[in-house]
XYZ file of N, CA and C in Angstrom:
453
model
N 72.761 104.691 109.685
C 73.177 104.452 111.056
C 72.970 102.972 111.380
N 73.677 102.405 112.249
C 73.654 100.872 112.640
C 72.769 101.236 113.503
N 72.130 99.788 113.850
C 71.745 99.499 114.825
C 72.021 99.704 116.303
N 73.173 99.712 116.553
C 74.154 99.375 117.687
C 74.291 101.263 117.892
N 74.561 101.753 117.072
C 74.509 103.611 117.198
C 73.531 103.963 117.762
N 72.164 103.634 116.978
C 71.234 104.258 117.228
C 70.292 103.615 118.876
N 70.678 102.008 118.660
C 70.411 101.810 120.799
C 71.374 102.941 121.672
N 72.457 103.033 121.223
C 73.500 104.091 122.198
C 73.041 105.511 122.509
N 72.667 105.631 121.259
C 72.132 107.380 121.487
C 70.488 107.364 121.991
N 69.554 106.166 121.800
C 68.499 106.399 122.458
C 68.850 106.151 124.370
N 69.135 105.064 124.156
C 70.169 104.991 125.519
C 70.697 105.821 126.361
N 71.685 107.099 125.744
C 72.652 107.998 126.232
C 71.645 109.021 126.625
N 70.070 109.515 125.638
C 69.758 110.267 125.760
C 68.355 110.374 126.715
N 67.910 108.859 126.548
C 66.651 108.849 127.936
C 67.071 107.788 129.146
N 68.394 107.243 128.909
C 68.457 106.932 129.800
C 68.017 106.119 130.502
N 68.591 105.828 131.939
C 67.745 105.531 132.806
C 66.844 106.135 133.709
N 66.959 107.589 133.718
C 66.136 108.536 134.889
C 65.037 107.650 135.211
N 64.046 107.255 134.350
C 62.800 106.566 134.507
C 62.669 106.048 135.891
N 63.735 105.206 135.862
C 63.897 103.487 136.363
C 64.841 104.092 137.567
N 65.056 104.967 138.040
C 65.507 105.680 139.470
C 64.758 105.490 140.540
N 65.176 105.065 141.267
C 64.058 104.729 142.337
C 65.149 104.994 144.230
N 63.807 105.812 144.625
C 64.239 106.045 146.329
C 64.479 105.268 147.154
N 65.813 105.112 148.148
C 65.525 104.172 149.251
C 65.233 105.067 150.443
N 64.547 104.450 151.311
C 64.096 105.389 152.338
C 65.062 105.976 153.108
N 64.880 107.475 153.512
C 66.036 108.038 154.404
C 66.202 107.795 155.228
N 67.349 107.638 155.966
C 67.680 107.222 157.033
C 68.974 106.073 156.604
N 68.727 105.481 155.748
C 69.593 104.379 155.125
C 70.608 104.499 154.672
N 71.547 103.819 154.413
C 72.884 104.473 154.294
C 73.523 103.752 152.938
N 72.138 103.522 151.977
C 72.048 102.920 150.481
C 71.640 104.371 150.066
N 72.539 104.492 148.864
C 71.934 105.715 147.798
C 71.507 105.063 146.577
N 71.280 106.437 145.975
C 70.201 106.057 144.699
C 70.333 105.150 144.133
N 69.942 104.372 143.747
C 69.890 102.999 142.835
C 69.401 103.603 141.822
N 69.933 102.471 140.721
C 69.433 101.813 138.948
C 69.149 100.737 138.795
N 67.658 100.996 138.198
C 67.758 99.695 137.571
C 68.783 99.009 136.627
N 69.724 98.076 137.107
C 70.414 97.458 137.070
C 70.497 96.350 135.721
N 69.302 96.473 135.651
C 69.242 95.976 134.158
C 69.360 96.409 132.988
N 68.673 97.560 132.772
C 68.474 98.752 131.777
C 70.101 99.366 132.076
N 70.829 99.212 132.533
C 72.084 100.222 132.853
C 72.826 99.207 132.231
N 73.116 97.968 132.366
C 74.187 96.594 132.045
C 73.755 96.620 130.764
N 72.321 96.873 130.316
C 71.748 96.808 128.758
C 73.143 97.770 128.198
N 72.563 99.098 128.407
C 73.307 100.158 127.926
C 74.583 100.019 127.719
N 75.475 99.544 129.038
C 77.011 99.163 129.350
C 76.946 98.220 128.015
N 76.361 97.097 127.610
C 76.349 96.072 126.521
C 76.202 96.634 125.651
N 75.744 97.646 125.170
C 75.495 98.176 123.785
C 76.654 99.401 123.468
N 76.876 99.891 124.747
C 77.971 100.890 124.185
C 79.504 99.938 123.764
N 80.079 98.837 124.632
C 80.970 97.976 124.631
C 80.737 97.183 123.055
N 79.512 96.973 122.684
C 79.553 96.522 121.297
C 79.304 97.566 120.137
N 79.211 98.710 120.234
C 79.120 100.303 119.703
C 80.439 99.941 119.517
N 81.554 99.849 120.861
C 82.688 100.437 120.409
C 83.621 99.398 119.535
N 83.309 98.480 119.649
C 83.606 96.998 119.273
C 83.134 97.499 117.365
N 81.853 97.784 117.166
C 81.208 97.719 115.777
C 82.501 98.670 115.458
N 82.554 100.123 116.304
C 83.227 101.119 115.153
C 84.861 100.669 114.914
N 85.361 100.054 116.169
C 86.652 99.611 115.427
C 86.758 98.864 114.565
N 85.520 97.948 114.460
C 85.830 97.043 112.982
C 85.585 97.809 112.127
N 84.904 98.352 111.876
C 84.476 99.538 110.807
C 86.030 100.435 110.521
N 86.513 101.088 110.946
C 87.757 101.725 111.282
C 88.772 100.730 110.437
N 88.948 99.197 110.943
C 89.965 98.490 110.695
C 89.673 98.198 109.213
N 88.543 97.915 108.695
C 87.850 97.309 107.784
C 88.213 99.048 106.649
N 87.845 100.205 106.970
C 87.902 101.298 106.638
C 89.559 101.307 105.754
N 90.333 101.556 106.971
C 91.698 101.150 106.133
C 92.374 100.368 105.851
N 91.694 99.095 105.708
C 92.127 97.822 104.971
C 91.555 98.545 103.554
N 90.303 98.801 103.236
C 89.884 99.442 102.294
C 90.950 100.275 101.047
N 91.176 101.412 102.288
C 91.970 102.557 101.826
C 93.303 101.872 100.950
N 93.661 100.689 101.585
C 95.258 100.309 102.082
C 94.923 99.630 100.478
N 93.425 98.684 100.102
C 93.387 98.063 98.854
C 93.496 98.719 98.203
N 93.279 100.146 98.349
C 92.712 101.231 97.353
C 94.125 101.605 96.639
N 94.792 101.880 97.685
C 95.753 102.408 97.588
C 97.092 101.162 96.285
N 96.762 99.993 96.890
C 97.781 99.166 96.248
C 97.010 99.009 94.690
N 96.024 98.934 94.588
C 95.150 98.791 93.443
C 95.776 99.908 92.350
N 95.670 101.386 93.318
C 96.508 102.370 91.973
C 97.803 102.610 91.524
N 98.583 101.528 92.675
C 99.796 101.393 92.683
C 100.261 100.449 91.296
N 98.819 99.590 91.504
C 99.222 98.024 90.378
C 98.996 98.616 89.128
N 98.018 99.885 89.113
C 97.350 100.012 88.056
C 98.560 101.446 86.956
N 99.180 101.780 88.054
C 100.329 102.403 87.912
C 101.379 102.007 86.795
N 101.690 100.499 87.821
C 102.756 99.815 87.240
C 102.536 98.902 86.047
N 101.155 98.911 85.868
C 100.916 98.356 84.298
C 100.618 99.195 83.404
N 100.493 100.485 84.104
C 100.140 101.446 82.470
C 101.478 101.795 82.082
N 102.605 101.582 83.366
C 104.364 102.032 82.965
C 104.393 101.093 82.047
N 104.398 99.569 82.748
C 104.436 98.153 81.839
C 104.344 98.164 80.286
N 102.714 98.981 80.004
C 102.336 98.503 78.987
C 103.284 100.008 77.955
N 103.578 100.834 78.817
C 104.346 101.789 77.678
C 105.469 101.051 77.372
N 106.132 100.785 78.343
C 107.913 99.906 78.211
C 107.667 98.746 76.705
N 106.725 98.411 76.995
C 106.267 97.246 76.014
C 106.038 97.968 74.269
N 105.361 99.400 74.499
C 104.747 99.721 72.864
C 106.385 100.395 72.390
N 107.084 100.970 73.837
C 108.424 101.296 73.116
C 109.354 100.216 72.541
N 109.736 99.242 73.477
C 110.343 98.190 72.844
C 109.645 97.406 71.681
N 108.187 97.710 71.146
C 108.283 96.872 69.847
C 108.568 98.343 68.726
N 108.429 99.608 69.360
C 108.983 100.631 68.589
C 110.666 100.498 67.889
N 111.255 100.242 69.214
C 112.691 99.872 69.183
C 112.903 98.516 68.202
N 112.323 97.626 67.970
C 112.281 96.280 67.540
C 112.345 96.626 66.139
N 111.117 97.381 65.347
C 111.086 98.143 64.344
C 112.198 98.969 64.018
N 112.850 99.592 64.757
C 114.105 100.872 64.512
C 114.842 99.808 64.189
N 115.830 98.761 65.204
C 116.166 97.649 64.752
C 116.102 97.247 63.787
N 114.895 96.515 62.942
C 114.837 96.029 61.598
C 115.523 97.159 60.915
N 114.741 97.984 60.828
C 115.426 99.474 59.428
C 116.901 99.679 59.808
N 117.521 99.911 60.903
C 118.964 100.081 61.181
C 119.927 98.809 60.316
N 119.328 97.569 60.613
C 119.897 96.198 60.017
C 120.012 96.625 58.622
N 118.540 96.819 58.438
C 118.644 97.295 57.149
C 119.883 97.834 55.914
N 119.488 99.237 56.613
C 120.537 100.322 56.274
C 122.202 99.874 56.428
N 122.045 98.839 57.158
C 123.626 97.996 57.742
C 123.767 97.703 56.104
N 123.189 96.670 56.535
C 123.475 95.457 55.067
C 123.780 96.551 53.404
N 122.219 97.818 53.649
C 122.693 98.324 52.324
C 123.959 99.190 52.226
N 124.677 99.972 53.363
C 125.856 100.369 53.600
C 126.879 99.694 53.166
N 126.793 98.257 53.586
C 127.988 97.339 53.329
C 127.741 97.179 52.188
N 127.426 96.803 51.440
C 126.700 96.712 50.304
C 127.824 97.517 49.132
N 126.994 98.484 49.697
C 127.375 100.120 48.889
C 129.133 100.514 49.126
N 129.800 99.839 50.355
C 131.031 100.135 50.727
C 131.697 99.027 50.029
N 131.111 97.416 49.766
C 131.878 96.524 48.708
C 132.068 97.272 47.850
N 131.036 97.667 46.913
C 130.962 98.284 45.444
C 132.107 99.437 45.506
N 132.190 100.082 46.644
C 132.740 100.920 46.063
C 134.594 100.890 46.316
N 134.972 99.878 47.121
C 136.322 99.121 47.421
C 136.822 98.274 46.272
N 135.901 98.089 45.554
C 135.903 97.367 44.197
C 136.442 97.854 43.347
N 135.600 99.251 43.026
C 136.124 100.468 42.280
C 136.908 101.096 42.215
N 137.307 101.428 43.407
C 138.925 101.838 44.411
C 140.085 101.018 43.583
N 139.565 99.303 44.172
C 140.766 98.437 43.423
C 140.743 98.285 42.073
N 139.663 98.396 41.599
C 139.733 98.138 39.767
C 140.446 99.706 39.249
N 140.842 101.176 39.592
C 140.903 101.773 39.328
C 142.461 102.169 39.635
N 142.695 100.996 41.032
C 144.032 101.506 41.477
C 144.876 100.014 40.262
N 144.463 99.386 40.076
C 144.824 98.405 38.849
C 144.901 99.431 37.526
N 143.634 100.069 36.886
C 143.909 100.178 35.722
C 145.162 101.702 35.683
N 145.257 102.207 36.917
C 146.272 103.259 36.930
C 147.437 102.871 36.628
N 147.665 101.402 38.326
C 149.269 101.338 37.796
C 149.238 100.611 36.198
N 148.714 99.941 35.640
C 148.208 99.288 34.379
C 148.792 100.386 33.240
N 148.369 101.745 33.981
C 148.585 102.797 32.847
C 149.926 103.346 32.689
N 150.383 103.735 34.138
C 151.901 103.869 33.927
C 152.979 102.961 33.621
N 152.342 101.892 33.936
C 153.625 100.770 33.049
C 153.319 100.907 32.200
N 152.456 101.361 31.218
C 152.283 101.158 29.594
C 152.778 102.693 29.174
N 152.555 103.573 29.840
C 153.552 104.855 29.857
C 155.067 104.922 29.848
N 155.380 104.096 30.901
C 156.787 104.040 30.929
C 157.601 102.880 29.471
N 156.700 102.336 29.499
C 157.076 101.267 28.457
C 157.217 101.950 27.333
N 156.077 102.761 26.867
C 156.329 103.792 25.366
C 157.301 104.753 25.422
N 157.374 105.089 26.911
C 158.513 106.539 26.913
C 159.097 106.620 28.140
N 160.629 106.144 27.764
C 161.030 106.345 29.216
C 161.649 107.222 30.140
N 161.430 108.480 29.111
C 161.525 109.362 29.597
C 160.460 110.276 30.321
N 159.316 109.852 29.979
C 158.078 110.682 30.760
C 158.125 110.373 32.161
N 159.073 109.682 33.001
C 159.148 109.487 34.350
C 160.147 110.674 34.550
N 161.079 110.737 33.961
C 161.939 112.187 34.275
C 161.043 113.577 33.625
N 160.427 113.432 32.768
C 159.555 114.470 32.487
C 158.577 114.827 33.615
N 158.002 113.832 34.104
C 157.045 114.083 35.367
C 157.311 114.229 36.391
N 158.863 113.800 36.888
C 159.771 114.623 38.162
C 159.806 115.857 37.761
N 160.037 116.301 36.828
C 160.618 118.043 36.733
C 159.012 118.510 36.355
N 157.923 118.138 35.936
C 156.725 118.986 36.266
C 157.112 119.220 37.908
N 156.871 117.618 38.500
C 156.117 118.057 39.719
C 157.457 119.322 40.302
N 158.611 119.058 40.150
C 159.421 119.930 40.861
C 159.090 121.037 40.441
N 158.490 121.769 39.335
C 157.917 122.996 39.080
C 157.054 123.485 39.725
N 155.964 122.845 39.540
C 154.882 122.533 40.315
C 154.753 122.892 41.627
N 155.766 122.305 42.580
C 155.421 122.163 43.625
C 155.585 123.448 44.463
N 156.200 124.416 44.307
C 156.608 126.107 44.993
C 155.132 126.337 45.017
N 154.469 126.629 43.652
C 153.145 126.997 43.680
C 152.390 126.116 43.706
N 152.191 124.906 44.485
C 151.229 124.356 45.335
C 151.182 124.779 46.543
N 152.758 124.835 47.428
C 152.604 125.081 48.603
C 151.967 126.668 49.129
């Protein structure tokens, strides 16, 4: 308890009764206070109420830090994930490049093979046709045989 509480409630609770004092009857003055002890009190409750609003203001300035603090603390634990994914991603990256280069790689070699093969073919039928020039009319009338029972 403050200081300033605990004058209020001794205050609130004995008061001034003490310090009450009679004016004689007939007079057309009523009860008096001591006037001092009462302005005391008036001063201590006015700075009572004064202490608890700072307290109050101070209270949810508090809250309000509290509050932005788990906000910050929020946005750096998002931060620091965004960060372990993108050097995750950075890594996928490398191996994807990777796999690029050995793809292409693997797709030269094999365009190579394609052309060295589509060379030694026609290569073969000119040396076919050259020995026999009739195996070009021989190989029309396969395929025309042929072809009923393919379709």
């Amino acid at each position: 308890m403050t200081l300033a509480y605990v004058l209020y409630l001794f205050f609130s609770r004995h008061g001034s009764r003490g310090h009450q004092i009679m004016i004689p009857t007939g007079s057309d003055r009523k009860l008096t206070v001591a006037s001092e002890a009462e302005q005391q009190a008036k001063d201590m409750k006015r700075l009572l109420a004064k202490a608890e609003q700072q307290i109050r203001k101070l209270q949810e300035k508090a809250a309000d830090q509290k509050q932005q603090f788990r906000e910050l603390q929020s946005h750096v634990k998002h931060e620091d994930s965004l960060a372990a994914e993108r050097e995750e991603l950075k890594a996928e990256i490398i191996d994807l490049k990777g796999e690029v280069k050995e793809l292409t790689r693997a797709n030269r070699e094999h365009v190579e093979k394609v052309d060295a093969l589509r060379v030694e073919n026609a290569r073969l039928k000119a040396e076919i046709k050259v020995r026999n020039p009739n195996a070009t009319a021989i190989g029309a009338s396969v395929r025309r045989i042929l072809q009923p029972s393919l379709s």
